[in-house]
Coordinates of C-alpha atoms in Angstrom, one line a residue:
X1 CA 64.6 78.7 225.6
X2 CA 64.8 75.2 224.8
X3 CA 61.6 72.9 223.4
X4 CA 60.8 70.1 223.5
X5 CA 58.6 68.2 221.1
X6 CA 55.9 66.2 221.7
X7 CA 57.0 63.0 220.5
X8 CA 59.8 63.6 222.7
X9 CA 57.9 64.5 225.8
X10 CA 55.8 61.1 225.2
X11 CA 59.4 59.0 225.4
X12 CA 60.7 60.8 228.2
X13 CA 57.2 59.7 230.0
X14 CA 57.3 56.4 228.8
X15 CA 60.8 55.5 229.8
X16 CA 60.1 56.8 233.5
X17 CA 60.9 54.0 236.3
X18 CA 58.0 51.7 236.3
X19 CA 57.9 51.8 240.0
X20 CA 57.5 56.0 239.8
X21 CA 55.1 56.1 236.8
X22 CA 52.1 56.9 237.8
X23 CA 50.1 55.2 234.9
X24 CA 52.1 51.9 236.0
X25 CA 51.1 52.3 239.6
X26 CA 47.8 52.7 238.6
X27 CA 48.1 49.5 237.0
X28 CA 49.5 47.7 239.9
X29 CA 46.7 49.3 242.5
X30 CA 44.2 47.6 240.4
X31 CA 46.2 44.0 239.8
X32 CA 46.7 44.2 243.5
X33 CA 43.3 44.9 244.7
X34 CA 42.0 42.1 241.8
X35 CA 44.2 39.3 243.5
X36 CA 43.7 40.1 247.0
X37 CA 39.8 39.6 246.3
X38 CA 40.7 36.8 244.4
X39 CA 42.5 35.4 247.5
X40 CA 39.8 36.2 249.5
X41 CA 37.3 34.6 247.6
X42 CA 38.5 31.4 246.9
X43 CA 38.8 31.1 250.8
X44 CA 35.1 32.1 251.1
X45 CA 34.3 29.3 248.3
X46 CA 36.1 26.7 250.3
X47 CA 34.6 27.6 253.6
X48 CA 30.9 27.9 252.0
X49 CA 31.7 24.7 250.5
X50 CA 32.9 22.8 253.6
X51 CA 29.8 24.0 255.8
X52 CA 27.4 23.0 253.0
X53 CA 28.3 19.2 252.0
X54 CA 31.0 16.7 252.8
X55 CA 34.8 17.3 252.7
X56 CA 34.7 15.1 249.2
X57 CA 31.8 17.4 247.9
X58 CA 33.8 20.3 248.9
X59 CA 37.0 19.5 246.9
X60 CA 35.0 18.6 244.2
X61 CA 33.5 22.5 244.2
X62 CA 36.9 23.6 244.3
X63 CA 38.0 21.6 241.5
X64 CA 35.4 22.8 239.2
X65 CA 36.9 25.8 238.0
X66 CA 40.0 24.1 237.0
X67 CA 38.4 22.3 233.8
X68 CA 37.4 24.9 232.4
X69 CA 40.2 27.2 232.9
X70 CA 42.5 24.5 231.0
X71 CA 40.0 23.8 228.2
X72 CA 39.4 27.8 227.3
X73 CA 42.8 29.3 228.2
X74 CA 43.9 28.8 224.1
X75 CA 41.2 30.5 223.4
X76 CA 41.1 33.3 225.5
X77 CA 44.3 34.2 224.6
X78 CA 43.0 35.0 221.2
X79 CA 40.3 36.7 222.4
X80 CA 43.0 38.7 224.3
X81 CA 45.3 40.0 221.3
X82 CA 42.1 40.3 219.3
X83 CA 40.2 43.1 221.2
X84 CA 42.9 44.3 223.2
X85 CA 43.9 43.1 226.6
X86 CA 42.5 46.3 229.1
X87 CA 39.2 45.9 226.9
X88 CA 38.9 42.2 228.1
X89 CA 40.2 42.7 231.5
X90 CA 37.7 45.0 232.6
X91 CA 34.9 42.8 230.9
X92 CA 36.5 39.9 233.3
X93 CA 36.5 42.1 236.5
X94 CA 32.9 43.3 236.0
X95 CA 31.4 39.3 235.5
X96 CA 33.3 38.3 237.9
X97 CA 32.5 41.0 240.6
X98 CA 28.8 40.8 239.7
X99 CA 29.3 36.7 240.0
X100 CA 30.8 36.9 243.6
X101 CA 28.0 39.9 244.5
X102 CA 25.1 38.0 243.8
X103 CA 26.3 34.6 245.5
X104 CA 27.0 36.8 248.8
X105 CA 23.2 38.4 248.2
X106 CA 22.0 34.6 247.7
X107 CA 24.3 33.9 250.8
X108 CA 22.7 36.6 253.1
X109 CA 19.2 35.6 252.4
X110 CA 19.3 31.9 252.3
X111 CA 20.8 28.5 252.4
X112 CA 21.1 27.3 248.4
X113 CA 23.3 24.5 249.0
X114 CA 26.4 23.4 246.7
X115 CA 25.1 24.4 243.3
X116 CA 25.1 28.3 243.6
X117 CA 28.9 27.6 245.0
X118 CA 29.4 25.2 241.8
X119 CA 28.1 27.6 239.4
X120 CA 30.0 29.8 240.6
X121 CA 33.1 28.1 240.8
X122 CA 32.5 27.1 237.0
X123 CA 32.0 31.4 236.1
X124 CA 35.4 32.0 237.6
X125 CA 36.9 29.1 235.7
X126 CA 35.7 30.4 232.4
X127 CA 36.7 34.1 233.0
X128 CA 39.8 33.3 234.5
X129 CA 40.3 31.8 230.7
X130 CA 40.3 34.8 229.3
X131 CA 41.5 37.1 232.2
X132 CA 44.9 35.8 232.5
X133 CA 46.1 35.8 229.4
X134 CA 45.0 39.4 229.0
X135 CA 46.6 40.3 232.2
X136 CA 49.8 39.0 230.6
X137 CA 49.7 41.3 228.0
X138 CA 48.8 44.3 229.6
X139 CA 52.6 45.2 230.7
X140 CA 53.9 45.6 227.1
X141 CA 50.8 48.2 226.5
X142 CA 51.4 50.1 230.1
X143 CA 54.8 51.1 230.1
X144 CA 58.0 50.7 227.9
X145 CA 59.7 48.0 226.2
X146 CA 62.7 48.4 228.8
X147 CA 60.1 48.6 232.1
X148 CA 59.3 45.1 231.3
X149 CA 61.8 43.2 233.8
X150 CA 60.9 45.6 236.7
X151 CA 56.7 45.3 236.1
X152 CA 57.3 41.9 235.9
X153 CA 59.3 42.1 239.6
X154 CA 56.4 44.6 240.6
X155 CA 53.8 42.1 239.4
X156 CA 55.4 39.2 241.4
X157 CA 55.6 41.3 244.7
X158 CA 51.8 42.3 244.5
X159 CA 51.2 38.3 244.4
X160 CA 53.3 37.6 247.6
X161 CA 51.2 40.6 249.0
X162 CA 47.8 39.6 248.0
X163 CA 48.8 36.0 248.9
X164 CA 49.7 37.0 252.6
X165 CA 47.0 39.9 253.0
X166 CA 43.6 37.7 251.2
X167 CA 43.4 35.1 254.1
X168 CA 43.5 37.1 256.9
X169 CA 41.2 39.3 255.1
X170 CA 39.0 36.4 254.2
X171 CA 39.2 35.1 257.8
X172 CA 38.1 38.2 259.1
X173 CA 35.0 38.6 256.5
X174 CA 34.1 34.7 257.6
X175 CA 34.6 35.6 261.4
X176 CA 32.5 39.0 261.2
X177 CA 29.2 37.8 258.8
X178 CA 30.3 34.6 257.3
X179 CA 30.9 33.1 253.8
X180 CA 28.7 36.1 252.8
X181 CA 30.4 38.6 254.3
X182 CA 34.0 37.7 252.7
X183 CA 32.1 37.1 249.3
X184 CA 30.6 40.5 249.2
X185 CA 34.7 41.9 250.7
X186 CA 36.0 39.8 247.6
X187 CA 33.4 41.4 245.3
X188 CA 34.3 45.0 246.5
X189 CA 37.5 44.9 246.0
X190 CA 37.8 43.3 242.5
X191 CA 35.1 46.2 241.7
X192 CA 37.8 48.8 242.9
X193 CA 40.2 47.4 240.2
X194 CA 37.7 48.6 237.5
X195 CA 38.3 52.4 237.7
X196 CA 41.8 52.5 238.4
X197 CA 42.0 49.9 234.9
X198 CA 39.7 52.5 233.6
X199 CA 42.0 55.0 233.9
X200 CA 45.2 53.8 232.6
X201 CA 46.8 54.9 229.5
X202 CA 47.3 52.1 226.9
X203 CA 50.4 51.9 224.6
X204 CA 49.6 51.7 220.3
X205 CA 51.1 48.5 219.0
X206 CA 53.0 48.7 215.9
X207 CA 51.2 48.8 213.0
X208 CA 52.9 45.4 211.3
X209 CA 51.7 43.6 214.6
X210 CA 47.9 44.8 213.7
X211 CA 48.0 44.4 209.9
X212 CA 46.4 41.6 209.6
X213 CA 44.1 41.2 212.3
X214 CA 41.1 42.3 210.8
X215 CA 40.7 39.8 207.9
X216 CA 41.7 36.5 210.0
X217 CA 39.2 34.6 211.9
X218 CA 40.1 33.1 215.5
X219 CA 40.9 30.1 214.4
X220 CA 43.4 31.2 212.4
X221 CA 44.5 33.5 215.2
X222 CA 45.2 30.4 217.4
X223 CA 46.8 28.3 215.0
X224 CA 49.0 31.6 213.7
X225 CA 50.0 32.0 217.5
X226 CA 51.4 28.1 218.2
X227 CA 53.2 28.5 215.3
X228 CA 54.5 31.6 216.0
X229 CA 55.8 29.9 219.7
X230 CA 56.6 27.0 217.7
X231 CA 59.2 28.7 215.7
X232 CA 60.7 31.2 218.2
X233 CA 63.9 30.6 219.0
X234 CA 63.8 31.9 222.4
X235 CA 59.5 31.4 223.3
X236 CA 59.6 27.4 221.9
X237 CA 62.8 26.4 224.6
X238 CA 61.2 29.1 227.2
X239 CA 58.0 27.4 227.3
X240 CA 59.6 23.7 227.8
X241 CA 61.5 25.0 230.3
X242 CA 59.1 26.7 232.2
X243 CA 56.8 23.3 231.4
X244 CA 59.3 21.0 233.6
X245 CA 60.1 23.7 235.5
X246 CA 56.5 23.2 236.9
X247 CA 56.2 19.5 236.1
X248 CA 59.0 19.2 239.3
X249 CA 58.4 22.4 241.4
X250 CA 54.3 22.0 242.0
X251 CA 54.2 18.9 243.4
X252 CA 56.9 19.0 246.3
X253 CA 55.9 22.5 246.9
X254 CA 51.5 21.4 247.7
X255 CA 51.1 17.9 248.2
X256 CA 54.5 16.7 248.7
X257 CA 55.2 19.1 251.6
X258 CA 51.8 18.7 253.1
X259 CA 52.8 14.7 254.0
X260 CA 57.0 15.5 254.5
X261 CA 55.5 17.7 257.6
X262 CA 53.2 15.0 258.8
X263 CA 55.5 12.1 258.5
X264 CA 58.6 14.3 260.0
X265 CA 55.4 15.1 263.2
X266 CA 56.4 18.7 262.0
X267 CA 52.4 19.5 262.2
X268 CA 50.5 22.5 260.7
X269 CA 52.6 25.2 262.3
X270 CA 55.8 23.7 260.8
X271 CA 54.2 23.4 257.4
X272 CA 53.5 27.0 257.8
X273 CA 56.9 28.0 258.6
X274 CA 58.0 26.4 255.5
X275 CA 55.8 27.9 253.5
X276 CA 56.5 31.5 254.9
X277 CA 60.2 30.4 254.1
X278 CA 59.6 29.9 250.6
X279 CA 57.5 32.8 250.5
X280 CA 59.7 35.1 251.5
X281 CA 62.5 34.1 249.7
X282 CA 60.5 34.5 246.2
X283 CA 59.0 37.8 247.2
X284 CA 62.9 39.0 248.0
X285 CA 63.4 37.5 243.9
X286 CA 60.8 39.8 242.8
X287 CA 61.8 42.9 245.1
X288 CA 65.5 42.4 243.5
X289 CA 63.9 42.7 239.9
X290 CA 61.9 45.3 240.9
X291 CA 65.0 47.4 242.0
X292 CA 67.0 46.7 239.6
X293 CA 64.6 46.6 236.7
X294 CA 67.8 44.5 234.6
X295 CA 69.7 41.5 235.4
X296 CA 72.5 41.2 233.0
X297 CA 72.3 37.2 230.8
X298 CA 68.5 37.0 231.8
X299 CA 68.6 33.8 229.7
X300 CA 71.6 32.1 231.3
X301 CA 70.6 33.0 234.9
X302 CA 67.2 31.7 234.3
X303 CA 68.4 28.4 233.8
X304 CA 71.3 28.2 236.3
X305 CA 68.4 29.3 238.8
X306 CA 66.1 26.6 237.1
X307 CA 68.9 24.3 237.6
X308 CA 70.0 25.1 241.4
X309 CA 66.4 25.4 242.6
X310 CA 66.3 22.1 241.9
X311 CA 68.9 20.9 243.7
X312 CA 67.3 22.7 246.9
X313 CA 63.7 20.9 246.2
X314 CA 65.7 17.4 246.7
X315 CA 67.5 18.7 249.4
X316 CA 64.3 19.9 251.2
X317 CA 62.9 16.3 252.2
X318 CA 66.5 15.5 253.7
X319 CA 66.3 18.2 256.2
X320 CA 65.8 16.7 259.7
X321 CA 64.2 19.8 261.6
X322 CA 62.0 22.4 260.9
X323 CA 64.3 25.3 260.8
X324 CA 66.6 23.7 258.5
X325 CA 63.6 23.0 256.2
X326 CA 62.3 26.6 256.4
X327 CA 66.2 27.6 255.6
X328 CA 66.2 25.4 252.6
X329 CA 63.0 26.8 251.6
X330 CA 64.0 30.2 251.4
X331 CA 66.9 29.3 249.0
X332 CA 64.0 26.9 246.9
X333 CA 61.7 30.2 247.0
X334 CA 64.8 32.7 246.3
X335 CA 65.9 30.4 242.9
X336 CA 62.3 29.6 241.9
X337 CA 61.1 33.0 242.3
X338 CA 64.2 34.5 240.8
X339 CA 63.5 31.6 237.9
X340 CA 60.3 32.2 237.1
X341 CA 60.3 36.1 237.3
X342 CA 63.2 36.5 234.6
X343 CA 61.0 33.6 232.7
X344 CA 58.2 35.8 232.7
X345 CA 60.1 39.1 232.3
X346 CA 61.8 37.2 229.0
X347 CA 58.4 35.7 227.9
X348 CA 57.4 39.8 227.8
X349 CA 60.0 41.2 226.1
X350 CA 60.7 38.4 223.8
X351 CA 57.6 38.2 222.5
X352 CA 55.6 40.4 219.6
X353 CA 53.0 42.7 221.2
X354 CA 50.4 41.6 219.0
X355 CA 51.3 37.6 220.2
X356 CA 51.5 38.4 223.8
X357 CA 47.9 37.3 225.1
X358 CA 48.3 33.9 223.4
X359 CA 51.8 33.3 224.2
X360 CA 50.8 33.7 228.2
X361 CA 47.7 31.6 227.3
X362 CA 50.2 28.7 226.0
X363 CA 52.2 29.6 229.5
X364 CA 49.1 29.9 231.7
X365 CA 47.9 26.5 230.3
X366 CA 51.5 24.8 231.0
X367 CA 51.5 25.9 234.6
X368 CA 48.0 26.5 235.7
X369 CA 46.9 23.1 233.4
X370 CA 49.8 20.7 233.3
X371 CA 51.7 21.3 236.2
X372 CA 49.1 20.5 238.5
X373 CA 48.3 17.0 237.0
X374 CA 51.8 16.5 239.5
X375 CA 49.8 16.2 242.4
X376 CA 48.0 13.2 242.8
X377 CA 51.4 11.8 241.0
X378 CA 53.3 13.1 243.7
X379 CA 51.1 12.3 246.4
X380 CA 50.7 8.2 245.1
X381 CA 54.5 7.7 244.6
X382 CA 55.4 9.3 248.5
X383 CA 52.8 6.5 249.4
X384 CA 54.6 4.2 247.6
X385 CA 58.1 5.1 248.0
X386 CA 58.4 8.0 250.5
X387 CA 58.8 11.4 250.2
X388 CA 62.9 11.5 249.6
X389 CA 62.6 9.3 246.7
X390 CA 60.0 11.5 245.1
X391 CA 61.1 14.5 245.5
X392 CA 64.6 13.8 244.4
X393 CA 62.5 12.8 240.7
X394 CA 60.7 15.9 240.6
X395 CA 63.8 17.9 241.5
X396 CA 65.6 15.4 238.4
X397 CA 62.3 16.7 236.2
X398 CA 62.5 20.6 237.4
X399 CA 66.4 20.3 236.9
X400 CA 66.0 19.7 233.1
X401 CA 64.0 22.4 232.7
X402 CA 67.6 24.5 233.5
X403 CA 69.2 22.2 231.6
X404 CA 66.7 22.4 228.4
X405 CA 67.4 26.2 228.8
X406 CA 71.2 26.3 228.8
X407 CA 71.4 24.4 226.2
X408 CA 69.2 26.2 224.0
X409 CA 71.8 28.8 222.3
X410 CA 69.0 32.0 221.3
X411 CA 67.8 31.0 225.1
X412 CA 70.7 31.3 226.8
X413 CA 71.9 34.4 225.4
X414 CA 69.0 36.3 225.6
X415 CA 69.4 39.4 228.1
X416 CA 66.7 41.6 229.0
X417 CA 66.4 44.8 226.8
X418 CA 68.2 48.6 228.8

């Protein structure tokens, strides 16, 4: 009768399909049910907002959390690698339940005005800090080294799904008891992430990634962390390229497209059928990763993608009708999504264990805290030189992004691990 020995038994588990690993699933269940309350909530926040001031007091309630998601993200991906990134997650899911709890309780009972909604705002900001760099480096502890590519393809279809799921779900919480109602749905379901995080088995790093981090101070933790991006040969082109990537994808893709569908009289419904073009085609990106867990020269294929994505955001605001537009926006969400999910799959299995929370800090902060600076850039140059100009620049700006990485050699020959 043949044995098997433990150690053996543990790598057989480990090296199970992501997507029929029940520790993995786990995972996603609980990523899932996070973001769809996230969706839901921020919904609720904007609808609370809108009934309780003026449309300019509204958007400044919804800009709150951005500040201090940009000015704590560094950090908070120290304070990710330093006490392990389920430890912190669950600490995030927990405030930020209780948060959205007591704001629907405060809802329910009485009118407070802006402030509860501001303070709010300003909670989810700062945990979001620390949240998303710790959900970055969660993958590398939940399954194995080779899993990485698929999670990440798992990962982006759960954020298609909570994307198209939150706002109906949100509508419906608004509709039945009002901005209370969807708080407190957003609050329940963020809470039903914490058992199912709870429950997941978490991955030892290797002891030379944990050496040192009991005699070094945060600080140091930070600084030892830019440099270690700094000096990668793969992570310091990677992180440009995803930088202008972002620099010429956000802007097209919010504000840009908002006023090509109201110059072109394509009206909200058109807008939406663009959107739902670019949505599907990034959710089939992430289904093809998921399926195939590998795509052979991850590195070169990022940038080609990069690079022929960008070609598609000019072409978008030289379509003349709405279904060619929604066409065109497939392909844009197809190469972006394809793009940024081997990005992210490469940022994962490039990187140490033991670096991973800071290193999708530094990313977090690119996308989430410069790209968006694009917008009211974007929005001023269509007014003063129309949209096709505009987004030809930004497609120039996202295109040498690709170009950044294929001419990085380490960068353009990395492939994604068997």
């Amino acid at each position: 009768m043949t044995t098997v020995s433990a150690a053996s038994a543990e790598a057989l588990v480990v090296e199970r399909p992501a997507h029929r690993d029940g520790n993995v699933l786990r995972w996603l269940g609980a990523y899932t049910a996070s973001m769809v309350g996230d969706n839901i909530y921020y919904l609720a926040l904007s609808w609370a907002a809108v009934r309780a001031g003026s449309p300019a007091q509204a958007g400044v309630v919804m800009a709150v959390s951005a500040l201090p998601r940009a000015l704590l993200m560094l950090g908070g991906g120290v304070i990710a690698d330093r006490l392990g990134p389920r430890r912190v997650v669950i600490g995030s899911d927990v405030v930020r339940c209780a948060a959205v709890l007591a704001v629907a309780a405060l809802l329910w009972t009485t009118s407070p005005g802006l402030w509860p909604l501001a303070a709010l705002a300003l909670v989810f900001g700062a945990v979001d800090a620390v949240f998303m760099p710790a959900v970055g480096a969660l993958p590398a502890r939940v399954t194995s080294r080779g899993q990485l590519a698929r999670v990440q393809g798992m990962r982006g279809l759960a954020i298609r799904f909570a994307s198209v799921v939150g706002a109906p779900l949100g509508g419906l919480g608004v509709a039945l008891g009002g901005a209370a109602a969807a708080f407190g749905f957003a609050g329940l379901l963020i809470a039903v992430s914490v058992p199912l995080l709870v429950s997941v088995r978490m991955r030892d790093l290797p002891p030379d990634d944990t050496a040192s981090a009991g005699d070094s101070t945060a600080w140091r933790d930070l600084v030892g962390g830019l440099r270690y991006i700094r000096h990668h040969r793969v992570l310091a082109p990677l992180m440009l390229a995803i930088a202008l990537g972002d620099l010429g994808f956000v802007g097209p893709l919010n504000v840009g497209l908002a006023l090509l569908a109201d110059q072109r009289g394509w009206g909200a419904s058109g807008m939406g059928w663009v959107l739902a073009g670019f949505s599907t085609g990034a959710g089939a990106a992430s289904l093809l990763l998921t399926v195939r867990g590998r795509l052979p020269r991850a590195g070169s294929l990022a940038g080609c993608s990069i690079f022929a994505g960008s070609a598609a955001i000019g072409a978008l605001a030289h379509v003349p009708n709405v279904l060619g537009a929604a066409a065109v926006a497939v392909l844009v969400g197809l190469l972006t999504g394809l793009s940024g999910a081997l990005c992210g799959a490469l940022l994962q299995t490039q990187s140490e264990p033991a670096y991973l929370g800071r290193v999708t800090a530094v990313a977090g902060l690119v996308s989430l805290g410069f790209a968006p600076l694009s917008m009211p850039l974007s929005a001023a140059a269509i007014g003063a030189w129309g949209t096709g100009p505009v987004f030809v620049a930004s497609a120039v700006v996202c295109a040498l992004g690709g170009v950044v990485a294929l001419a990085a050699p380490a960068l353009r020959r990395a492939e994604l691990p068997h």
